[in-house]
mmCIF file of C-alpha atoms and ligand atoms in Angstrom:
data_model
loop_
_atom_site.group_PDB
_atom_site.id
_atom_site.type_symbol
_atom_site.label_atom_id
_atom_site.label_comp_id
_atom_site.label_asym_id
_atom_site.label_seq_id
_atom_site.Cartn_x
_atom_site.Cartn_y
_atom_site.Cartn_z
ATOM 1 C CA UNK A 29 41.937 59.679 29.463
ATOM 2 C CA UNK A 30 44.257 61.418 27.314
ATOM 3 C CA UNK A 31 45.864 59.631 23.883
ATOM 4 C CA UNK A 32 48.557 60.685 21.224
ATOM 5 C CA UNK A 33 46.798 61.876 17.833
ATOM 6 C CA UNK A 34 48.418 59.204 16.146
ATOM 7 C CA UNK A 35 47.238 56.470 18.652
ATOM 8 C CA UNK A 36 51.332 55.435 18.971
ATOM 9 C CA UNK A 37 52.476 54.046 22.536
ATOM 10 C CA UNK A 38 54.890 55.366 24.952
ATOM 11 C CA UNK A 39 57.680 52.945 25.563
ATOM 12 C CA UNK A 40 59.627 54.003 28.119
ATOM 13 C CA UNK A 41 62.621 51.325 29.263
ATOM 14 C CA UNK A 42 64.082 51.383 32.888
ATOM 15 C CA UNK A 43 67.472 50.238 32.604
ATOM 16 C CA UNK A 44 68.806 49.194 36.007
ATOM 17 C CA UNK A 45 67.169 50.880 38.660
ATOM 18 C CA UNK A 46 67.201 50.171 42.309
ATOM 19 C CA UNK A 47 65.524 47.101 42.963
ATOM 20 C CA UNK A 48 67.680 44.196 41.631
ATOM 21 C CA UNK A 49 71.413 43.887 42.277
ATOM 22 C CA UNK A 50 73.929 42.611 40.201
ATOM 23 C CA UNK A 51 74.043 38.969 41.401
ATOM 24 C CA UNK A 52 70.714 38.468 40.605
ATOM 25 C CA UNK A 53 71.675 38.896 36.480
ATOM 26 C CA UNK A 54 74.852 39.092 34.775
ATOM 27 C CA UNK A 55 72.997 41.225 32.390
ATOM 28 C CA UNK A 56 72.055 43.938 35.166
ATOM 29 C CA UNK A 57 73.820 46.987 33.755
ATOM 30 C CA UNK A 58 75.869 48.481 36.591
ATOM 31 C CA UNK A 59 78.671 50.739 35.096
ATOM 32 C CA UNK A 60 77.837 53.955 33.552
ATOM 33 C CA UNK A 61 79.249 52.548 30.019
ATOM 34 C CA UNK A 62 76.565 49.987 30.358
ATOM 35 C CA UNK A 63 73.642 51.941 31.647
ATOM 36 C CA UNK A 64 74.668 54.348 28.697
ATOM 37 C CA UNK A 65 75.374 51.409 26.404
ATOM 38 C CA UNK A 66 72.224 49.699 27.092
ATOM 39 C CA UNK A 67 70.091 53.129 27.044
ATOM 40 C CA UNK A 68 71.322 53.316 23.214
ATOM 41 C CA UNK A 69 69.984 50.091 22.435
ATOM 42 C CA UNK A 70 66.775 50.256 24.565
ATOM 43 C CA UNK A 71 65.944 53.733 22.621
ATOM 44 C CA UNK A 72 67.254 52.095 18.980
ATOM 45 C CA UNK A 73 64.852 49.095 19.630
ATOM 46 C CA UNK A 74 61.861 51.791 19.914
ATOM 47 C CA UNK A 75 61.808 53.323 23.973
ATOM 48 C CA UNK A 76 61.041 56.695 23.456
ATOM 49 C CA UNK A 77 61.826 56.863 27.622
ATOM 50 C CA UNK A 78 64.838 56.447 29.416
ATOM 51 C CA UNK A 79 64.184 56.412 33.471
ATOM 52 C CA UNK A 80 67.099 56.351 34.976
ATOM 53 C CA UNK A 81 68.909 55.084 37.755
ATOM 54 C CA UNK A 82 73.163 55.434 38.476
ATOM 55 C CA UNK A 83 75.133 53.000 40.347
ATOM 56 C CA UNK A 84 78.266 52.714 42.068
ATOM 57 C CA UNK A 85 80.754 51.344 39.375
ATOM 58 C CA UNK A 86 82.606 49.312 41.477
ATOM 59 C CA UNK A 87 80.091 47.405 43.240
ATOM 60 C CA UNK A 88 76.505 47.843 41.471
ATOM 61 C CA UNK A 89 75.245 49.340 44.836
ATOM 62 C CA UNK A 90 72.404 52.320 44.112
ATOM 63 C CA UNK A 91 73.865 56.020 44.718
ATOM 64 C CA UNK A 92 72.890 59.415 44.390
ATOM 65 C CA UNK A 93 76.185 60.325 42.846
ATOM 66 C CA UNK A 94 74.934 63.442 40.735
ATOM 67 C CA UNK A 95 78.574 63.564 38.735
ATOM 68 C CA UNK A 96 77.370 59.904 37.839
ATOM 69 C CA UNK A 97 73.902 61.305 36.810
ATOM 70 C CA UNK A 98 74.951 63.626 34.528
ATOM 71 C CA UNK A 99 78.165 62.053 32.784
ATOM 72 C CA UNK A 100 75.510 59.026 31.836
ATOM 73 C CA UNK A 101 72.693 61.418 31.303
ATOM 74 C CA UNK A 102 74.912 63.850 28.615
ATOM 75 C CA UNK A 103 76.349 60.654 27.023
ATOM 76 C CA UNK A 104 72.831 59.050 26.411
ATOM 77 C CA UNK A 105 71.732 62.896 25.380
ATOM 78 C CA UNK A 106 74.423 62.590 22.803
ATOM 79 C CA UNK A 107 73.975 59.557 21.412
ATOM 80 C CA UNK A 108 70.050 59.540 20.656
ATOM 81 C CA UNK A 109 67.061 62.031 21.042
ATOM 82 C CA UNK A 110 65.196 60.104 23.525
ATOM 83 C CA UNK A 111 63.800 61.667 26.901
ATOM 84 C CA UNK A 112 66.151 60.663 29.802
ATOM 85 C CA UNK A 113 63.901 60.445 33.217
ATOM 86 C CA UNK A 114 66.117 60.721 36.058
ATOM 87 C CA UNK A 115 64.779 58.984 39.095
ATOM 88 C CA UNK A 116 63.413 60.692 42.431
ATOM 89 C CA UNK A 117 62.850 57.686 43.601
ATOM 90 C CA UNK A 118 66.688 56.834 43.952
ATOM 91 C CA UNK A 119 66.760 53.631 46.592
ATOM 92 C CA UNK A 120 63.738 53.190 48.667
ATOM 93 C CA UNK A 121 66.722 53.442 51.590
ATOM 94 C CA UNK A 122 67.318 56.835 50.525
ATOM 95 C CA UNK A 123 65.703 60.265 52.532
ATOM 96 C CA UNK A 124 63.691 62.295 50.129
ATOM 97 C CA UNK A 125 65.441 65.370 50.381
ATOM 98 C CA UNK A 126 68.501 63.744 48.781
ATOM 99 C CA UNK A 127 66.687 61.968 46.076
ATOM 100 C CA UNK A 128 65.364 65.285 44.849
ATOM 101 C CA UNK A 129 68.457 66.730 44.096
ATOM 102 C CA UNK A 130 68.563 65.276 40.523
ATOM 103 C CA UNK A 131 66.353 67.730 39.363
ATOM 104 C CA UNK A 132 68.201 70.993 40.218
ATOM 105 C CA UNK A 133 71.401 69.369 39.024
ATOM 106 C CA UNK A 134 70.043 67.569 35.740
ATOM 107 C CA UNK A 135 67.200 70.031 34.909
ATOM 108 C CA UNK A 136 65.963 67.307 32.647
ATOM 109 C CA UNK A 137 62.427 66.964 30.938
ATOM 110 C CA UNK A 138 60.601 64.281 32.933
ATOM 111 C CA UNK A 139 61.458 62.363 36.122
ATOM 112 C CA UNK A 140 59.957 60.236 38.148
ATOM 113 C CA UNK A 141 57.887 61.055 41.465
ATOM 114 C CA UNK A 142 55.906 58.471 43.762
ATOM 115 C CA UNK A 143 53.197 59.306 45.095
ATOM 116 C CA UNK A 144 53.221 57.968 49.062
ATOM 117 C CA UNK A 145 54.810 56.104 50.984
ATOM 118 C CA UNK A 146 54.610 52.147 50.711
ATOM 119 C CA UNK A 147 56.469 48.754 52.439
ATOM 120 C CA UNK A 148 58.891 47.939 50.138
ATOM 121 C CA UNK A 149 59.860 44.351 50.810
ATOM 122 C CA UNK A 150 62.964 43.652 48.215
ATOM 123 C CA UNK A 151 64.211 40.394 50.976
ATOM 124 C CA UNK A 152 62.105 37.406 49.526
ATOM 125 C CA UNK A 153 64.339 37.819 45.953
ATOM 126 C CA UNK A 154 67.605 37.347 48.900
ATOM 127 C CA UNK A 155 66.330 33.442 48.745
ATOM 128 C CA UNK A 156 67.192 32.562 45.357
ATOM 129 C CA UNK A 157 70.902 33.148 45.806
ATOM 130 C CA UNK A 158 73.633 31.539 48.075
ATOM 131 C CA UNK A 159 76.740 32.994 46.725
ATOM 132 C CA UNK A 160 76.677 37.249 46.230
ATOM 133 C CA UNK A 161 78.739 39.084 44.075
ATOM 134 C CA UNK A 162 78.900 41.656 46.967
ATOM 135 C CA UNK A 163 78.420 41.791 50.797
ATOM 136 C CA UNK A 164 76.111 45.092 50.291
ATOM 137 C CA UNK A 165 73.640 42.892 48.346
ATOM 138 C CA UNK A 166 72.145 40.672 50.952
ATOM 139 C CA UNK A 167 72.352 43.495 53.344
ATOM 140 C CA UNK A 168 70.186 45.676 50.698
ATOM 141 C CA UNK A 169 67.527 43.655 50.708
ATOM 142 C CA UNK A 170 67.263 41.765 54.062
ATOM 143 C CA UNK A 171 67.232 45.714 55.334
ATOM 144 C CA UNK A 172 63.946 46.162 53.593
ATOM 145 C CA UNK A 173 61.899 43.865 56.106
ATOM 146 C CA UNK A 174 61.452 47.413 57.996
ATOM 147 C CA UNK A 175 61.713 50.060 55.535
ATOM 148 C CA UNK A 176 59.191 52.295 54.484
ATOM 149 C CA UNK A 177 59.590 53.825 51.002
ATOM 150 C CA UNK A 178 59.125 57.520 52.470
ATOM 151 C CA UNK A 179 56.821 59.921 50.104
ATOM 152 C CA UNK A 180 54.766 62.117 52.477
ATOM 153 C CA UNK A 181 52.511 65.237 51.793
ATOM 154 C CA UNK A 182 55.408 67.211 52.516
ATOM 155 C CA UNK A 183 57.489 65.443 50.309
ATOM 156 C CA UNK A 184 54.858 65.446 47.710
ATOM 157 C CA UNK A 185 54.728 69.263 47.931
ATOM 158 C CA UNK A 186 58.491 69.675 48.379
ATOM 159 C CA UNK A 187 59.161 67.174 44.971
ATOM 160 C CA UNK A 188 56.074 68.685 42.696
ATOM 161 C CA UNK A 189 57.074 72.556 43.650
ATOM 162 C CA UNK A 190 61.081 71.638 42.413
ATOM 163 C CA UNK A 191 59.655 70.168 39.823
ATOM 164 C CA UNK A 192 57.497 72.641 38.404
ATOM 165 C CA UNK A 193 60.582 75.580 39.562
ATOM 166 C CA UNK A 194 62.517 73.418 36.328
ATOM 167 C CA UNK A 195 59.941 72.919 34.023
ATOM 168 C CA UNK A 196 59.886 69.374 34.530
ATOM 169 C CA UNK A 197 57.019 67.146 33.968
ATOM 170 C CA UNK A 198 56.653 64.203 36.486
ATOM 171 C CA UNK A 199 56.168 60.740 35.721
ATOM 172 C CA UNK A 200 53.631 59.906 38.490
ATOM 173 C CA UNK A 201 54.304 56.651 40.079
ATOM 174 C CA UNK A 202 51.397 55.263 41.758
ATOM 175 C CA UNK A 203 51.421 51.797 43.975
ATOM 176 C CA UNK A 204 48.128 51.611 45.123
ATOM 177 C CA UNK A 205 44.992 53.185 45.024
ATOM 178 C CA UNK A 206 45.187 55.496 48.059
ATOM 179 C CA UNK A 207 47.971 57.277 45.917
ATOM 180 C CA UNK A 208 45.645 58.620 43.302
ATOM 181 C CA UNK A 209 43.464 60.294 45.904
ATOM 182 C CA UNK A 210 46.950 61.769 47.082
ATOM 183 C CA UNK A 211 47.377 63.003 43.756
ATOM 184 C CA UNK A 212 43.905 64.398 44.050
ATOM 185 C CA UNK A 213 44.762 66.101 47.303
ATOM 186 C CA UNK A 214 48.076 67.799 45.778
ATOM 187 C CA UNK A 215 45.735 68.957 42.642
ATOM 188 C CA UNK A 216 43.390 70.527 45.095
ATOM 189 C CA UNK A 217 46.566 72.118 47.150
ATOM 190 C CA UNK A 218 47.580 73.449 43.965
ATOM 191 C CA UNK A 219 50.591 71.546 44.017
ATOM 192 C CA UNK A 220 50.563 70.088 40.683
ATOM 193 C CA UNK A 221 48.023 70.972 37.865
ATOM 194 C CA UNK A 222 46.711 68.851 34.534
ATOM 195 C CA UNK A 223 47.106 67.539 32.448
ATOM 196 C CA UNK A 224 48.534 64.043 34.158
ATOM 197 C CA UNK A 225 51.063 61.859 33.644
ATOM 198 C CA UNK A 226 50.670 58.558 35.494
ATOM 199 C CA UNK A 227 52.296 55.585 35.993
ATOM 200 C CA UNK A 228 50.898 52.262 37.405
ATOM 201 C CA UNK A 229 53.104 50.595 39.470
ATOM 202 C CA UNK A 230 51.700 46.671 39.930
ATOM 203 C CA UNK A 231 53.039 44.050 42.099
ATOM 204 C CA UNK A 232 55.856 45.299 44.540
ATOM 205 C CA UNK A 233 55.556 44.035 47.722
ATOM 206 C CA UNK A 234 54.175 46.351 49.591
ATOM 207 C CA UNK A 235 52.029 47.834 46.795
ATOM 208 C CA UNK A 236 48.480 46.903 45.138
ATOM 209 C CA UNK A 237 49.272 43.136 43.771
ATOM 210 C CA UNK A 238 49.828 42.645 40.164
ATOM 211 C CA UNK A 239 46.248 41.520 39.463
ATOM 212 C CA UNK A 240 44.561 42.479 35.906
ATOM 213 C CA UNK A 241 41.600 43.380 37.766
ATOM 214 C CA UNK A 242 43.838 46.275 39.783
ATOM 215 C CA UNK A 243 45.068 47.504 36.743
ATOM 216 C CA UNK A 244 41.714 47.756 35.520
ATOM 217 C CA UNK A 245 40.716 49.348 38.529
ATOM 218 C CA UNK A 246 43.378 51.828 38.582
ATOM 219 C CA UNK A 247 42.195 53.186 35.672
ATOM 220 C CA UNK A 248 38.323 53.593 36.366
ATOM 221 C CA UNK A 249 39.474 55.061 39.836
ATOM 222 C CA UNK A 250 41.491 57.405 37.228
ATOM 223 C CA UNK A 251 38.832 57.926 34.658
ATOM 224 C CA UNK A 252 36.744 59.335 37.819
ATOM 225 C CA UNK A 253 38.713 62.040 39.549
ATOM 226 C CA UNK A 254 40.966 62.830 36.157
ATOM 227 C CA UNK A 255 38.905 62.449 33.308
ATOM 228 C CA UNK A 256 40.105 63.459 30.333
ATOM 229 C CA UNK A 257 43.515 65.509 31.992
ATOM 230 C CA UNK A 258 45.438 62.382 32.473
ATOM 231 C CA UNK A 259 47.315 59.655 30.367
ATOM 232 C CA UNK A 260 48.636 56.478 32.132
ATOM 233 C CA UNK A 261 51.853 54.489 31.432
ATOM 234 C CA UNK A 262 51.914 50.587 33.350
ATOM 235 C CA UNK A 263 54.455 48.684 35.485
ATOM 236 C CA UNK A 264 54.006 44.776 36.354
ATOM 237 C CA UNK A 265 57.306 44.165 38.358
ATOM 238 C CA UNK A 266 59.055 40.580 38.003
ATOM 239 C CA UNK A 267 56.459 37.953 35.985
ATOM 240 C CA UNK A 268 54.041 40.049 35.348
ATOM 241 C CA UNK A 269 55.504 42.809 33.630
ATOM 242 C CA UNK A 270 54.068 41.466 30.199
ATOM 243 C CA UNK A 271 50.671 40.697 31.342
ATOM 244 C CA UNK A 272 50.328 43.744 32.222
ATOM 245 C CA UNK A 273 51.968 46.445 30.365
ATOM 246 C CA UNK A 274 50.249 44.410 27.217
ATOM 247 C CA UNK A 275 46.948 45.241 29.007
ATOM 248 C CA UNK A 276 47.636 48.602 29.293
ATOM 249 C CA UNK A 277 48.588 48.574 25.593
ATOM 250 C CA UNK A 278 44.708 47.415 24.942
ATOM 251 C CA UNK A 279 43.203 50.152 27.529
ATOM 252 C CA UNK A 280 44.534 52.639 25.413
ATOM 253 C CA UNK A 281 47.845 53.230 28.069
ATOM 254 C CA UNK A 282 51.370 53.030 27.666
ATOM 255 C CA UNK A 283 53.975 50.554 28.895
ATOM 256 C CA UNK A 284 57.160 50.581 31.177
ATOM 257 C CA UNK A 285 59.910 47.461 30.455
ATOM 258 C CA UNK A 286 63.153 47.458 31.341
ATOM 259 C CA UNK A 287 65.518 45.189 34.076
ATOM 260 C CA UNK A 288 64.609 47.855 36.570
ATOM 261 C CA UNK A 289 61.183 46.099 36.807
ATOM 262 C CA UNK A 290 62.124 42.159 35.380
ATOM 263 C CA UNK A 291 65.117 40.157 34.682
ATOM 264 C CA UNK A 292 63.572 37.756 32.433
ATOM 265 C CA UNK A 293 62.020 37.759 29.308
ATOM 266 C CA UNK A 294 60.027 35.284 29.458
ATOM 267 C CA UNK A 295 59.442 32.073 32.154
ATOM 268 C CA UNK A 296 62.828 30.967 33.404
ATOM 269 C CA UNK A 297 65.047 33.116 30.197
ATOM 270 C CA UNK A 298 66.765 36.064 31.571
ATOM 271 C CA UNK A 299 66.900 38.956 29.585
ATOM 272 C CA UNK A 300 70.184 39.776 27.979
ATOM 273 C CA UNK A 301 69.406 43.271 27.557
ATOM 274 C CA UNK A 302 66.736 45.749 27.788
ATOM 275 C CA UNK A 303 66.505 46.225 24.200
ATOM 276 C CA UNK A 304 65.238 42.474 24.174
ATOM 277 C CA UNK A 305 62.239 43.431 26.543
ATOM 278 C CA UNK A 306 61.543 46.462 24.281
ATOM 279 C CA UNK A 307 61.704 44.679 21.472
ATOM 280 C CA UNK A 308 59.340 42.298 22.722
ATOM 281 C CA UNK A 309 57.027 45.031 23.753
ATOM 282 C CA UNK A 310 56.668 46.998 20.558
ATOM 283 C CA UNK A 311 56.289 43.514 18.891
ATOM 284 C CA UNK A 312 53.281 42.948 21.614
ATOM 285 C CA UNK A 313 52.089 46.111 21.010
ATOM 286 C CA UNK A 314 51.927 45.754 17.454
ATOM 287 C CA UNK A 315 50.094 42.034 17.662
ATOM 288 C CA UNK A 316 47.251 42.636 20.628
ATOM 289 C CA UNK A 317 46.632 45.909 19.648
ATOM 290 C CA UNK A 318 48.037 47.429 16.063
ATOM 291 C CA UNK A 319 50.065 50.477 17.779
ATOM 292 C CA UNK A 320 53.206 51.275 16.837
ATOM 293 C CA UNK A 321 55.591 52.581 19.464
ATOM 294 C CA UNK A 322 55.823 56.981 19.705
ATOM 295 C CA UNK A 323 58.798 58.886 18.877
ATOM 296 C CA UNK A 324 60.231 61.209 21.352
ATOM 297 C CA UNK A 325 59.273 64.004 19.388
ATOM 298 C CA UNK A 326 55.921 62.925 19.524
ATOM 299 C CA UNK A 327 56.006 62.560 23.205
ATOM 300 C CA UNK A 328 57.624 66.094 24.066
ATOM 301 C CA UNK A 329 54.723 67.168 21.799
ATOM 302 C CA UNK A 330 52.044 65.170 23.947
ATOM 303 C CA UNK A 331 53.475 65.439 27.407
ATOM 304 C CA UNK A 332 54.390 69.857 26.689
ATOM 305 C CA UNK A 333 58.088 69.014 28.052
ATOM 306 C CA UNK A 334 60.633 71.585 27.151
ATOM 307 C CA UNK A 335 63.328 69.636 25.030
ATOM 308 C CA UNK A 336 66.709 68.330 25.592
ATOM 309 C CA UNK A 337 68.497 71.677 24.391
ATOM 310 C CA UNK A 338 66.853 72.830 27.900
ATOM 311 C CA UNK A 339 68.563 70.271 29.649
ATOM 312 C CA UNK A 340 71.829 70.773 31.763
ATOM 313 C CA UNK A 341 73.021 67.741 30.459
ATOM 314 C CA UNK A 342 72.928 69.343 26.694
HETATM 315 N N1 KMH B 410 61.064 51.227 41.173
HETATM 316 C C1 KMH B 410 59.862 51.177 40.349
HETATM 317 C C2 KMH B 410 58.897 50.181 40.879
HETATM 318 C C3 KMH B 410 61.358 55.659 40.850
HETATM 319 O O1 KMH B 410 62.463 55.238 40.472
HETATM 320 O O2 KMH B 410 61.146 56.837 41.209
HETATM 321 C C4 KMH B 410 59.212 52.524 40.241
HETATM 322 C C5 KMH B 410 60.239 53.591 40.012
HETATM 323 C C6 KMH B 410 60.176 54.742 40.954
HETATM 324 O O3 KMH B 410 61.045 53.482 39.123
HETATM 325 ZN ZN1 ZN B 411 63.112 53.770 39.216
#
């Protein structure tokens, strides 16, 4: 497994995503002055990471609008020096092909890329809440009792070989074990090459449960067919997202927060920002394991991505 020199952690913060919808938190950033507002924060409190994820403004619902990507993606870019990771994951409703077309558009430094194709079962959150904001919301997630989060081979190949056409390095998002022998497979097709960036994605349903023991054996599954080529960052979606991004922290890893992944910050306290979550994580950081959270200068350095000058959002 690969580390920093100085032994600092990636933070990277996800600041609305695709997952939860706006009646779920008040404090769901929906508009792009409040993904771009909270982005600030997020990277001020110590994410060296942005992934990100646009909405519609008017009703919170997840789009693909690449005007929206790259108004919010310049005005985080001027505002800060962190590395903005647009999403390729867009909604799990969304065909492949059109997630992909951030990176042509955006030519940014990192984004994200999942590595197969998963259940993604969003409807159990639908019970908490009687009265919706919107009439997409319920919808959304009822509508994900038979989706399937597509990522196939071909997908894989089509994703990694954009990718690497615009010298962007892929977060690797990985929801169960199978998907590191897929990442295997598009090593050995030539698809991708080392040195690694993954990410451990724990407890979506549909994808390896958030169980310490799966995080643990993530990584030893890693450690065999990566060895030293490959660095790991951690997801626990909803509860668990301390647990186990503060595990990672102590494997020598990295950690993802951010209301993409959790609402709360702690057991029945909603977050009331993301910079509260990474505030909390470079504080947990700092306590379980004495690291102190990377710049992005550090990371560009670590991860060999090409700079935000080489943007298209500069
Ligand atoms: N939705 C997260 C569980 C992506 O956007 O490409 C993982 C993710 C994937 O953020
Ligand atoms: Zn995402």
């Amino acid at each position: 497994m690969r580390e920093l020199p100085s032994g600092n952690v990636i933070i990277t913060c996800a600041v609305t995503g695709a997952i939860h919808t706006p009646s779920m938190s008040p404090y769901l950033p929906v508009t792009p002055e409040e993904i771009v507002d909270d982005a600030i924060a997020a990277s001020e409190a110590g994410a060296a990471v942005i992934h990100l994820h646009v909405r519609d403004p008017e009703t919170g619902e997840p789009v693909t609008d690449l005007d929206l990507y790259e108004d919010v993606a310049a005005r985080i870019h001027r505002e800060t020096d962190v590395i903005i990771q647009p999403t390729t994951g867009g909604a799990p409703t969304m065909a492949p092909e059109e997630r992909v077309q951030v990176v042509p558009r955006l030519d940014p430094e990192m984004c994200s890329c999942n590595l197969g194709s998963i259940n993604f079962g969003l409807y159990p959150m639908a019970e908490n809440i009687d009265d919706w904001k919107y009439d997409w919301e319920p919808e959304y997630l009822e509508g994900t009792t038979t989706l399937i989060f597509q990522n196939t081979f071909e997908d894989l190949k089509v994703m990694l070989g954009t990718m690497e056409d615009h010298n962007v390095v892929p977060s690797l998002e990985c929801y169960d074990v199978g998907h590191l022998y897929n990442l295997q497979h598009c090593v050995e097709q030539g698809w991708i090459e080392p040195p690694l960036h993954l990410e451990f994605v724990l407890g979506i349903n549909g994808g390896i449960g958030a169980d310490p023991d799966n995080l643990s054996h993530l990584k030893s599954i890693a450690d065999s067919l990566f060895g030293d080529s490959y660095s790991f960052s951690t997801i626990g979606a909803g509860r668990s997202q301390f647990e186990l991004t503060t595990q990672s922290v102590s494997m020598g890893g990295h950690a993802r927060v951010g209301l993409e992944d959790n609402l709360y910050l702690r057991r029945g306290e909603l977050a009331e920002s993301n910079a509260e979550q990474v505030e909390k994580m470079v504080d947990l950081a700092w306590e379980v394991s004495g690291r102190k959270p990377a710049s992005p200068g550090e990371v560009r350095e670590f991860l060999g991505l090409k700079g935000g000058e080489a943007t298209a959002f500069d």
